mmCIF file with all atom_site columns, C-alpha atoms in Angstrom:
data_model
loop_
_atom_site.group_PDB
_atom_site.id
_atom_site.type_symbol
_atom_site.label_atom_id
_atom_site.label_alt_id
_atom_site.label_comp_id
_atom_site.label_asym_id
_atom_site.label_entity_id
_atom_site.label_seq_id
_atom_site.pdbx_PDB_ins_code
_atom_site.Cartn_x
_atom_site.Cartn_y
_atom_site.Cartn_z
_atom_site.occupancy
_atom_site.B_iso_or_equiv
_atom_site.pdbx_formal_charge
_atom_site.auth_seq_id
_atom_site.auth_comp_id
_atom_site.auth_asym_id
_atom_site.auth_atom_id
_atom_site.pdbx_PDB_model_num
ATOM 1   C CA . MET C 1 1   ? 127.761 145.085 80.369 1.00 45.00 ? 262 MET C CA 1
ATOM 2   C CA . MET C 1 2   ? 126.307 144.036 77.117 1.00 53.00 ? 263 MET C CA 1
ATOM 3   C CA . ALA C 1 3   ? 125.886 146.448 74.265 1.00 54.00 ? 264 ALA C CA 1
ATOM 4   C CA . LYS C 1 4   ? 122.882 148.100 74.550 1.00 55.00 ? 265 LYS C CA 1
ATOM 5   C CA . ASP C 1 5   ? 122.225 147.717 70.748 1.00 71.00 ? 266 ASP C CA 1
ATOM 6   C CA . ARG C 1 6   ? 122.467 143.532 71.218 1.00 83.00 ? 267 ARG C CA 1
ATOM 7   C CA . PRO C 1 7   ? 120.556 141.376 73.150 1.00 87.00 ? 268 PRO C CA 1
ATOM 8   C CA . PRO C 1 8   ? 122.212 138.907 75.582 1.00 85.00 ? 269 PRO C CA 1
ATOM 9   C CA . LEU C 1 9   ? 123.019 135.679 73.939 1.00 89.00 ? 270 LEU C CA 1
ATOM 10  C CA . ALA C 1 10  ? 121.350 132.166 74.931 1.00 90.00 ? 271 ALA C CA 1
ATOM 11  C CA . LYS C 1 11  ? 123.917 129.225 75.501 1.00 91.00 ? 272 LYS C CA 1
ATOM 12  C CA . SER C 1 12  ? 122.935 127.661 72.335 1.00 93.00 ? 273 SER C CA 1
ATOM 13  C CA . GLU C 1 13  ? 123.137 130.903 70.166 1.00 95.00 ? 274 GLU C CA 1
ATOM 14  C CA . LEU C 1 14  ? 126.572 131.337 71.740 1.00 94.00 ? 275 LEU C CA 1
ATOM 15  C CA . GLU C 1 15  ? 127.811 128.122 70.846 1.00 95.00 ? 276 GLU C CA 1
ATOM 16  C CA . VAL C 1 16  ? 126.437 128.484 67.383 1.00 97.00 ? 277 VAL C CA 1
ATOM 17  C CA . ALA C 1 17  ? 128.204 131.864 66.845 1.00 96.00 ? 278 ALA C CA 1
ATOM 18  C CA . ARG C 1 18  ? 131.341 130.010 68.181 1.00 96.00 ? 279 ARG C CA 1
ATOM 19  C CA . ILE C 1 19  ? 131.688 127.881 65.066 1.00 97.00 ? 280 ILE C CA 1
ATOM 20  C CA . VAL C 1 20  ? 130.713 130.479 62.573 1.00 98.00 ? 281 VAL C CA 1
ATOM 21  C CA . TRP C 1 21  ? 133.856 132.827 64.206 1.00 97.00 ? 282 TRP C CA 1
ATOM 22  C CA . GLN C 1 22  ? 136.192 129.498 63.400 1.00 96.00 ? 283 GLN C CA 1
ATOM 23  C CA . LEU C 1 23  ? 135.076 129.340 60.112 1.00 97.00 ? 284 LEU C CA 1
ATOM 24  C CA . GLY C 1 24  ? 134.714 133.107 59.228 1.00 96.00 ? 285 GLY C CA 1
ATOM 25  C CA . GLU C 1 25  ? 131.895 132.457 57.059 1.00 97.00 ? 286 GLU C CA 1
ATOM 26  C CA . ALA C 1 26  ? 129.252 129.599 56.920 1.00 98.00 ? 287 ALA C CA 1
ATOM 27  C CA . THR C 1 27  ? 126.164 128.241 55.824 1.00 97.00 ? 288 THR C CA 1
ATOM 28  C CA . VAL C 1 28  ? 123.420 127.105 57.955 1.00 97.00 ? 289 VAL C CA 1
ATOM 29  C CA . ARG C 1 29  ? 124.898 123.287 56.513 1.00 97.00 ? 290 ARG C CA 1
ATOM 30  C CA . GLN C 1 30  ? 128.270 123.971 57.415 1.00 97.00 ? 291 GLN C CA 1
ATOM 31  C CA . VAL C 1 31  ? 127.515 125.146 60.831 1.00 98.00 ? 292 VAL C CA 1
ATOM 32  C CA . HIS C 1 32  ? 125.253 121.824 61.635 1.00 97.00 ? 293 HIS C CA 1
ATOM 33  C CA . GLU C 1 33  ? 127.878 119.942 60.455 1.00 96.00 ? 294 GLU C CA 1
ATOM 34  C CA . ALA C 1 34  ? 130.832 121.401 62.823 1.00 97.00 ? 295 ALA C CA 1
ATOM 35  C CA . LEU C 1 35  ? 128.538 120.972 65.654 1.00 95.00 ? 296 LEU C CA 1
ATOM 36  C CA . PRO C 1 36  ? 130.299 118.256 68.026 1.00 92.00 ? 297 PRO C CA 1
ATOM 37  C CA . ASP C 1 37  ? 129.020 114.735 67.570 1.00 87.00 ? 298 ASP C CA 1
ATOM 38  C CA . ASP C 1 38  ? 127.399 114.481 70.781 1.00 89.00 ? 299 ASP C CA 1
ATOM 39  C CA . ARG C 1 39  ? 125.416 117.689 69.996 1.00 90.00 ? 300 ARG C CA 1
ATOM 40  C CA . ASP C 1 40  ? 121.454 116.995 68.481 1.00 88.00 ? 301 ASP C CA 1
ATOM 41  C CA . LEU C 1 41  ? 120.500 119.770 67.138 1.00 91.00 ? 302 LEU C CA 1
ATOM 42  C CA . ASP C 1 42  ? 118.226 119.855 64.047 1.00 93.00 ? 303 ASP C CA 1
ATOM 43  C CA . PHE C 1 43  ? 119.221 121.458 60.752 1.00 96.00 ? 304 PHE C CA 1
ATOM 44  C CA . TRP C 1 44  ? 116.213 123.627 61.378 1.00 96.00 ? 305 TRP C CA 1
ATOM 45  C CA . THR C 1 45  ? 116.944 124.886 64.761 1.00 96.00 ? 306 THR C CA 1
ATOM 46  C CA . VAL C 1 46  ? 120.402 125.714 63.658 1.00 97.00 ? 307 VAL C CA 1
ATOM 47  C CA . GLN C 1 47  ? 118.842 127.822 60.946 1.00 97.00 ? 308 GLN C CA 1
ATOM 48  C CA . THR C 1 48  ? 116.754 129.627 63.518 1.00 97.00 ? 309 THR C CA 1
ATOM 49  C CA . TYR C 1 49  ? 119.806 130.197 65.869 1.00 97.00 ? 310 TYR C CA 1
ATOM 50  C CA . LEU C 1 50  ? 121.443 131.710 63.123 1.00 98.00 ? 311 LEU C CA 1
ATOM 51  C CA . ARG C 1 51  ? 118.397 133.903 62.331 1.00 97.00 ? 312 ARG C CA 1
ATOM 52  C CA . ARG C 1 52  ? 118.105 134.930 65.745 1.00 97.00 ? 313 ARG C CA 1
ATOM 53  C CA . LEU C 1 53  ? 122.094 135.805 65.723 1.00 97.00 ? 314 LEU C CA 1
ATOM 54  C CA . ARG C 1 54  ? 121.582 138.165 62.630 1.00 97.00 ? 315 ARG C CA 1
ATOM 55  C CA . GLU C 1 55  ? 118.581 139.836 64.181 1.00 96.00 ? 316 GLU C CA 1
ATOM 56  C CA . LYS C 1 56  ? 120.021 140.443 67.240 1.00 95.00 ? 317 LYS C CA 1
ATOM 57  C CA . GLY C 1 57  ? 123.046 142.042 65.846 1.00 95.00 ? 318 GLY C CA 1
ATOM 58  C CA . TYR C 1 58  ? 125.712 139.158 65.803 1.00 96.00 ? 319 TYR C CA 1
ATOM 59  C CA . LEU C 1 59  ? 126.050 138.057 62.298 1.00 97.00 ? 320 LEU C CA 1
ATOM 60  C CA . THR C 1 60  ? 124.792 139.215 59.247 1.00 97.00 ? 321 THR C CA 1
ATOM 61  C CA . ALA C 1 61  ? 123.631 137.100 56.197 1.00 98.00 ? 322 ALA C CA 1
ATOM 62  C CA . THR C 1 62  ? 124.383 137.366 52.667 1.00 97.00 ? 323 THR C CA 1
ATOM 63  C CA . ARG C 1 63  ? 122.161 135.701 50.300 1.00 96.00 ? 324 ARG C CA 1
ATOM 64  C CA . ARG C 1 64  ? 124.187 132.933 47.897 1.00 94.00 ? 325 ARG C CA 1
ATOM 65  C CA . GLY C 1 65  ? 122.200 130.927 45.719 1.00 91.00 ? 326 GLY C CA 1
ATOM 66  C CA . GLN C 1 66  ? 119.386 129.303 47.487 1.00 90.00 ? 327 GLN C CA 1
ATOM 67  C CA . GLY C 1 67  ? 120.433 130.148 50.668 1.00 92.00 ? 328 GLY C CA 1
ATOM 68  C CA . ASN C 1 68  ? 122.564 132.778 53.115 1.00 96.00 ? 329 ASN C CA 1
ATOM 69  C CA . VAL C 1 69  ? 126.114 132.568 54.040 1.00 98.00 ? 330 VAL C CA 1
ATOM 70  C CA . TYR C 1 70  ? 126.519 133.730 57.947 1.00 98.00 ? 331 TYR C CA 1
ATOM 71  C CA . ALA C 1 71  ? 129.514 136.024 58.997 1.00 98.00 ? 332 ALA C CA 1
ATOM 72  C CA . PRO C 1 72  ? 130.505 137.747 62.067 1.00 97.00 ? 333 PRO C CA 1
ATOM 73  C CA . ALA C 1 73  ? 128.619 141.022 62.609 1.00 96.00 ? 334 ALA C CA 1
ATOM 74  C CA . VAL C 1 74  ? 130.826 141.585 65.995 1.00 94.00 ? 335 VAL C CA 1
ATOM 75  C CA . LYS C 1 75  ? 134.491 140.745 66.652 1.00 93.00 ? 336 LYS C CA 1
ATOM 76  C CA . PRO C 1 76  ? 134.372 137.754 69.154 1.00 92.00 ? 337 PRO C CA 1
ATOM 77  C CA . GLY C 1 77  ? 136.915 139.098 71.176 1.00 91.00 ? 338 GLY C CA 1
ATOM 78  C CA . LYS C 1 78  ? 134.420 142.381 71.815 1.00 92.00 ? 339 LYS C CA 1
ATOM 79  C CA . VAL C 1 79  ? 131.627 139.657 72.409 1.00 91.00 ? 340 VAL C CA 1
ATOM 80  C CA . ILE C 1 80  ? 133.709 138.034 75.031 1.00 89.00 ? 341 ILE C CA 1
ATOM 81  C CA . GLY C 1 81  ? 134.712 141.124 76.705 1.00 90.00 ? 342 GLY C CA 1
ATOM 82  C CA . GLU C 1 82  ? 131.274 141.707 76.949 1.00 89.00 ? 343 GLU C CA 1
ATOM 83  C CA . LEU C 1 83  ? 130.052 138.563 78.759 1.00 88.00 ? 344 LEU C CA 1
ATOM 84  C CA . THR C 1 84  ? 133.219 138.496 80.903 1.00 90.00 ? 345 THR C CA 1
ATOM 85  C CA . ASP C 1 85  ? 132.060 141.954 81.948 1.00 90.00 ? 346 ASP C CA 1
ATOM 86  C CA . ASP C 1 86  ? 128.282 140.974 82.521 1.00 88.00 ? 347 ASP C CA 1
ATOM 87  C CA . PHE C 1 87  ? 129.348 138.064 84.416 1.00 89.00 ? 348 PHE C CA 1
ATOM 88  C CA . LEU C 1 88  ? 131.726 139.563 86.245 1.00 93.00 ? 349 LEU C CA 1
ATOM 89  C CA . ASP C 1 89  ? 129.018 142.105 87.481 1.00 93.00 ? 350 ASP C CA 1
ATOM 90  C CA . ARG C 1 90  ? 126.301 139.781 88.292 1.00 92.00 ? 351 ARG C CA 1
ATOM 91  C CA . LEU C 1 91  ? 128.595 137.011 90.000 1.00 93.00 ? 352 LEU C CA 1
ATOM 92  C CA . PHE C 1 92  ? 131.399 139.403 91.715 1.00 94.00 ? 353 PHE C CA 1
ATOM 93  C CA . ASP C 1 93  ? 130.144 142.969 91.896 1.00 94.00 ? 354 ASP C CA 1
ATOM 94  C CA . GLY C 1 94  ? 132.600 143.940 88.987 1.00 92.00 ? 355 GLY C CA 1
ATOM 95  C CA . GLU C 1 95  ? 135.766 142.191 90.655 1.00 93.00 ? 356 GLU C CA 1
ATOM 96  C CA . ALA C 1 96  ? 138.258 140.277 88.930 1.00 91.00 ? 357 ALA C CA 1
ATOM 97  C CA . LEU C 1 97  ? 140.479 139.060 91.710 1.00 92.00 ? 358 LEU C CA 1
ATOM 98  C CA . PRO C 1 98  ? 137.461 136.958 93.355 1.00 92.00 ? 359 PRO C CA 1
ATOM 99  C CA . LEU C 1 99  ? 137.226 135.405 90.251 1.00 90.00 ? 360 LEU C CA 1
ATOM 100 C CA . VAL C 1 100 ? 140.706 134.781 89.849 1.00 89.00 ? 361 VAL C CA 1
ATOM 101 C CA . GLN C 1 101 ? 141.165 133.224 93.041 1.00 90.00 ? 362 GLN C CA 1
ATOM 102 C CA . HIS C 1 102 ? 137.682 131.004 92.764 1.00 91.00 ? 363 HIS C CA 1
ATOM 103 C CA . LEU C 1 103 ? 139.312 129.639 89.130 1.00 88.00 ? 364 LEU C CA 1
ATOM 104 C CA . ILE C 1 104 ? 143.151 128.864 90.984 1.00 88.00 ? 365 ILE C CA 1
ATOM 105 C CA . ASP C 1 105 ? 141.425 127.201 93.918 1.00 89.00 ? 366 ASP C CA 1
ATOM 106 C CA . ALA C 1 106 ? 138.603 125.430 91.851 1.00 91.00 ? 367 ALA C CA 1
ATOM 107 C CA . HIS C 1 107 ? 141.101 124.146 88.945 1.00 89.00 ? 368 HIS C CA 1
ATOM 108 C CA . ARG C 1 108 ? 144.326 122.381 89.178 1.00 86.00 ? 369 ARG C CA 1
ATOM 109 C CA . LEU C 1 109 ? 146.956 124.554 87.249 1.00 86.00 ? 370 LEU C CA 1
ATOM 110 C CA . SER C 1 110 ? 149.705 122.799 85.879 1.00 90.00 ? 371 SER C CA 1
ATOM 111 C CA . ALA C 1 111 ? 152.870 123.534 86.607 1.00 90.00 ? 372 ALA C CA 1
ATOM 112 C CA . ASP C 1 112 ? 153.498 125.377 82.762 1.00 94.00 ? 373 ASP C CA 1
ATOM 113 C CA . ASP C 1 113 ? 149.945 127.416 83.560 1.00 91.00 ? 374 ASP C CA 1
ATOM 114 C CA . ILE C 1 114 ? 151.493 128.810 86.929 1.00 90.00 ? 375 ILE C CA 1
ATOM 115 C CA . GLU C 1 115 ? 154.761 129.925 85.030 1.00 93.00 ? 376 GLU C CA 1
ATOM 116 C CA . LEU C 1 116 ? 152.352 131.915 82.300 1.00 94.00 ? 377 LEU C CA 1
ATOM 117 C CA . LEU C 1 117 ? 150.721 132.895 84.983 1.00 91.00 ? 378 LEU C CA 1
ATOM 118 C CA . GLN C 1 118 ? 153.617 134.305 86.700 1.00 93.00 ? 379 GLN C CA 1
ATOM 119 C CA . ARG C 1 119 ? 155.007 136.006 83.770 1.00 94.00 ? 380 ARG C CA 1
ATOM 120 C CA . ARG C 1 120 ? 151.743 137.746 82.980 1.00 93.00 ? 381 ARG C CA 1
ATOM 121 C CA . LEU C 1 121 ? 151.964 139.208 86.703 1.00 92.00 ? 382 LEU C CA 1
ATOM 122 C CA . GLU C 1 122 ? 155.360 140.284 86.028 1.00 93.00 ? 383 GLU C CA 1
ATOM 123 C CA . GLU C 1 123 ? 154.333 142.127 83.034 1.00 93.00 ? 384 GLU C CA 1
ATOM 124 C CA . LEU C 1 124 ? 151.454 143.560 84.564 1.00 92.00 ? 385 LEU C CA 1
ATOM 125 C CA . LYS C 1 125 ? 153.783 144.681 87.786 1.00 91.00 ? 386 LYS C CA 1
ATOM 126 C CA . GLY C 1 126 ? 155.847 146.311 85.250 1.00 87.00 ? 387 GLY C CA 1
ATOM 127 C CA . GLY C 1 127 ? 153.411 148.262 83.718 1.00 74.00 ? 388 GLY C CA 1
ATOM 128 C CA . GLU C 1 128 ? 153.364 146.209 80.203 1.00 62.00 ? 389 GLU C CA 1
ATOM 129 C CA . LYS C 1 129 ? 150.021 145.311 78.598 1.00 57.00 ? 390 LYS C CA 1
#
């Protein structure tokens, strides 16, 4: 379930928010330059996304010189948790196991991935988190 005080993110907004999370803080130009080369967003569109993210409560904006510097207002882990919970609720009735089964069946796991998964399951079995 998404936080009631923050509207959900559109895919492009999430892409821009992730860049700010990675950089820690950023100007419009820095976010624009950090976009993947194949992503064709102009400067003004990036500025609009950043403004929307601020209005929705995901980013803060501090005026520095001629422009704003954007920074996370919410920890990325919190947003990821909210998005994951919303996804689970909508597609799998809140059940994690069907999602895990789907991911295992649909994506090839390397031997290293399987080893990590087995270790984590053993930790959970032993009551560790």
